[in-house]
Amino acid sequence: MSQATLDDDELFTEAASEMREDVESSLEAARDSLPEAEAVWDVDSENTLGVLNALRSALDVGDAREDLHDAKKWFTMGKKADAFEDSDDLATEIEEVEELLGDIEDASEQVGDLASTVPQLKNTLEKTDDEADAEAAEA
């Protein structure tokens, strides 16, 4: 084997190692951007709307979507280049983070819908109560 080939192999091995580190680093950053369990569970407010708004804020995923994108980009590049000896663990981690991120984003959307609906419901119920009180006063 010529010296140039050996150097190319060494460079490829080094690049593959760095690529794996980039994927792992991006996955760690994505996980770190996800909300803490306690922040989602423990909210303090005096009314339902306050709880919903606090929960929606707690469900903020920060830069997790971008970090996951970076992890998937480098993983795809490394996999196509056959740079990873074992990529199953990375694929599993990416899938787990992606599913969790999707679940959090779905929950955030549902909380947002509730935060929009609850005030409307409250107003409708108050109006109904006022009308019932007015009818009772007339009778």
CSV table of C-alpha atoms in Angstrom, one decimal:
chain,number,residue,atom,x,y,z
A,1,MET,CA,0.0,0.0,0.0
A,2,SER,CA,1.4,3.4,-0.9
A,3,GLN,CA,2.0,6.2,1.6
A,4,ALA,CA,-0.7,8.3,-0.1
A,5,THR,CA,-3.3,5.5,0.3
A,6,LEU,CA,-2.4,5.1,4.0
A,7,ASP,CA,-2.7,8.8,4.6
A,8,ASP,CA,-6.1,8.8,2.8
A,9,ASP,CA,-7.3,5.9,5.0
A,10,GLU,CA,-6.1,7.7,8.2
A,11,LEU,CA,-7.8,10.9,7.1
A,12,PHE,CA,-11.0,9.0,6.4
A,13,THR,CA,-10.9,7.3,9.8
A,14,GLU,CA,-10.3,10.7,11.5
A,15,ALA,CA,-13.1,12.3,9.5
A,16,ALA,CA,-15.5,9.5,10.3
A,17,SER,CA,-14.7,9.8,14.0
A,18,GLU,CA,-15.3,13.6,13.9
A,19,MET,CA,-18.5,13.0,12.0
A,20,ARG,CA,-19.8,10.6,14.7
A,21,GLU,CA,-18.8,13.1,17.3
A,22,ASP,CA,-20.8,15.8,15.4
A,23,VAL,CA,-23.8,13.6,15.3
A,24,GLU,CA,-23.5,12.8,19.0
A,25,SER,CA,-22.9,16.4,19.9
A,26,SER,CA,-26.0,17.6,17.9
A,27,LEU,CA,-28.1,14.9,19.5
A,28,GLU,CA,-27.0,16.0,23.0
A,29,ALA,CA,-27.7,19.6,22.2
A,30,ALA,CA,-31.2,18.6,20.9
A,31,ARG,CA,-31.9,16.7,24.1
A,32,ASP,CA,-30.6,19.6,26.2
A,33,SER,CA,-33.0,22.0,24.4
A,34,LEU,CA,-36.0,19.9,25.3
A,35,PRO,CA,-38.1,21.0,28.3
A,36,GLU,CA,-37.3,19.5,31.8
A,37,ALA,CA,-40.0,17.2,33.1
A,38,GLU,CA,-40.5,19.2,36.2
A,39,ALA,CA,-41.1,22.4,34.2
A,40,VAL,CA,-43.9,20.7,32.3
A,41,TRP,CA,-45.5,19.1,35.4
A,42,ASP,CA,-45.1,21.9,38.0
A,43,VAL,CA,-46.9,25.0,36.9
A,44,ASP,CA,-48.2,27.7,39.2
A,45,SER,CA,-51.1,29.9,38.3
A,46,GLU,CA,-54.3,31.2,39.7
A,47,ASN,CA,-56.5,30.2,36.8
A,48,THR,CA,-56.8,27.7,34.0
A,49,LEU,CA,-55.6,30.1,31.3
A,50,GLY,CA,-52.5,30.9,33.4
A,51,VAL,CA,-51.8,27.2,33.7
A,52,LEU,CA,-52.2,26.6,30.0
A,53,ASN,CA,-50.0,29.6,29.2
A,54,ALA,CA,-47.3,28.4,31.7
A,55,LEU,CA,-47.5,24.9,30.2
A,56,ARG,CA,-47.2,26.2,26.7
A,57,SER,CA,-44.1,28.1,27.7
A,58,ALA,CA,-42.7,25.0,29.4
A,59,LEU,CA,-43.2,23.0,26.3
A,60,ASP,CA,-40.9,25.3,24.3
A,61,VAL,CA,-38.3,23.1,22.5
A,62,GLY,CA,-35.8,25.9,21.9
A,63,ASP,CA,-33.2,24.9,19.3
A,64,ALA,CA,-34.0,21.2,19.4
A,65,ARG,CA,-35.4,21.0,15.9
A,66,GLU,CA,-32.3,22.7,14.4
A,67,ASP,CA,-30.0,20.5,16.5
A,68,LEU,CA,-31.8,17.4,15.4
A,69,HIS,CA,-31.6,18.5,11.8
A,70,ASP,CA,-27.8,18.8,12.2
A,71,ALA,CA,-27.6,15.4,13.7
A,72,LYS,CA,-29.6,13.8,10.9
A,73,LYS,CA,-27.6,15.7,8.2
A,74,TRP,CA,-24.2,14.5,9.5
A,75,PHE,CA,-25.6,11.0,10.2
A,76,THR,CA,-26.9,10.8,6.6
A,77,MET,CA,-23.6,12.0,5.2
A,78,GLY,CA,-21.6,9.5,7.3
A,79,LYS,CA,-23.9,6.6,6.5
A,80,LYS,CA,-23.8,7.3,2.8
A,81,ALA,CA,-20.0,7.5,3.0
A,82,ASP,CA,-20.0,4.2,5.0
A,83,ALA,CA,-18.0,6.1,7.6
A,84,PHE,CA,-19.6,4.5,10.7
A,85,GLU,CA,-18.6,1.0,11.8
A,86,ASP,CA,-21.9,0.7,13.7
A,87,SER,CA,-24.6,3.3,13.0
A,88,ASP,CA,-27.6,1.5,14.6
A,89,ASP,CA,-27.1,3.2,17.9
A,90,LEU,CA,-27.1,6.6,16.3
A,91,ALA,CA,-30.1,5.8,14.2
A,92,THR,CA,-32.0,4.7,17.3
A,93,GLU,CA,-31.1,7.8,19.2
A,94,ILE,CA,-32.1,10.1,16.3
A,95,GLU,CA,-35.4,8.3,16.1
A,96,GLU,CA,-36.0,8.6,19.8
A,97,VAL,CA,-35.3,12.3,19.9
A,98,GLU,CA,-37.4,12.9,16.8
A,99,GLU,CA,-40.4,11.1,18.3
A,100,LEU,CA,-40.0,12.9,21.6
A,101,LEU,CA,-39.7,16.2,19.9
A,102,GLY,CA,-42.8,15.4,17.8
A,103,ASP,CA,-44.8,14.5,21.0
A,104,ILE,CA,-43.8,17.7,22.7
A,105,GLU,CA,-44.7,19.8,19.6
A,106,ASP,CA,-48.1,18.0,19.4
A,107,ALA,CA,-48.7,18.7,23.1
A,108,SER,CA,-47.8,22.3,22.7
A,109,GLU,CA,-50.2,22.7,19.8
A,110,GLN,CA,-53.0,21.0,21.8
A,111,VAL,CA,-52.3,23.3,24.8
A,112,GLY,CA,-52.3,26.3,22.4
A,113,ASP,CA,-55.7,25.2,21.1
A,114,LEU,CA,-57.0,24.9,24.6
A,115,ALA,CA,-55.6,28.3,25.6
A,116,SER,CA,-57.6,29.8,22.7
A,117,THR,CA,-60.8,27.8,23.5
A,118,VAL,CA,-61.0,28.2,27.3
A,119,PRO,CA,-61.5,32.0,27.3
A,120,GLN,CA,-64.2,31.7,24.6
A,121,LEU,CA,-65.9,29.0,26.7
A,122,LYS,CA,-65.7,31.1,29.8
A,123,ASN,CA,-67.3,34.1,28.0
A,124,THR,CA,-70.1,31.9,26.6
A,125,LEU,CA,-70.8,30.4,30.0
A,126,GLU,CA,-70.8,33.9,31.6
A,127,LYS,CA,-73.2,35.1,29.0
A,128,THR,CA,-75.4,32.1,29.6
A,129,ASP,CA,-75.3,32.7,33.3
A,130,ASP,CA,-76.2,36.4,32.9
A,131,GLU,CA,-79.1,35.5,30.6
A,132,ALA,CA,-80.4,32.9,33.1
A,133,ASP,CA,-80.1,35.5,35.9
A,134,ALA,CA,-82.0,38.1,33.9
A,135,GLU,CA,-84.8,35.6,33.1
A,136,ALA,CA,-85.0,34.6,36.7
A,137,ALA,CA,-85.2,38.2,37.8
A,138,GLU,CA,-88.1,38.9,35.3
A,139,ALA,CA,-90.0,35.9,36.6
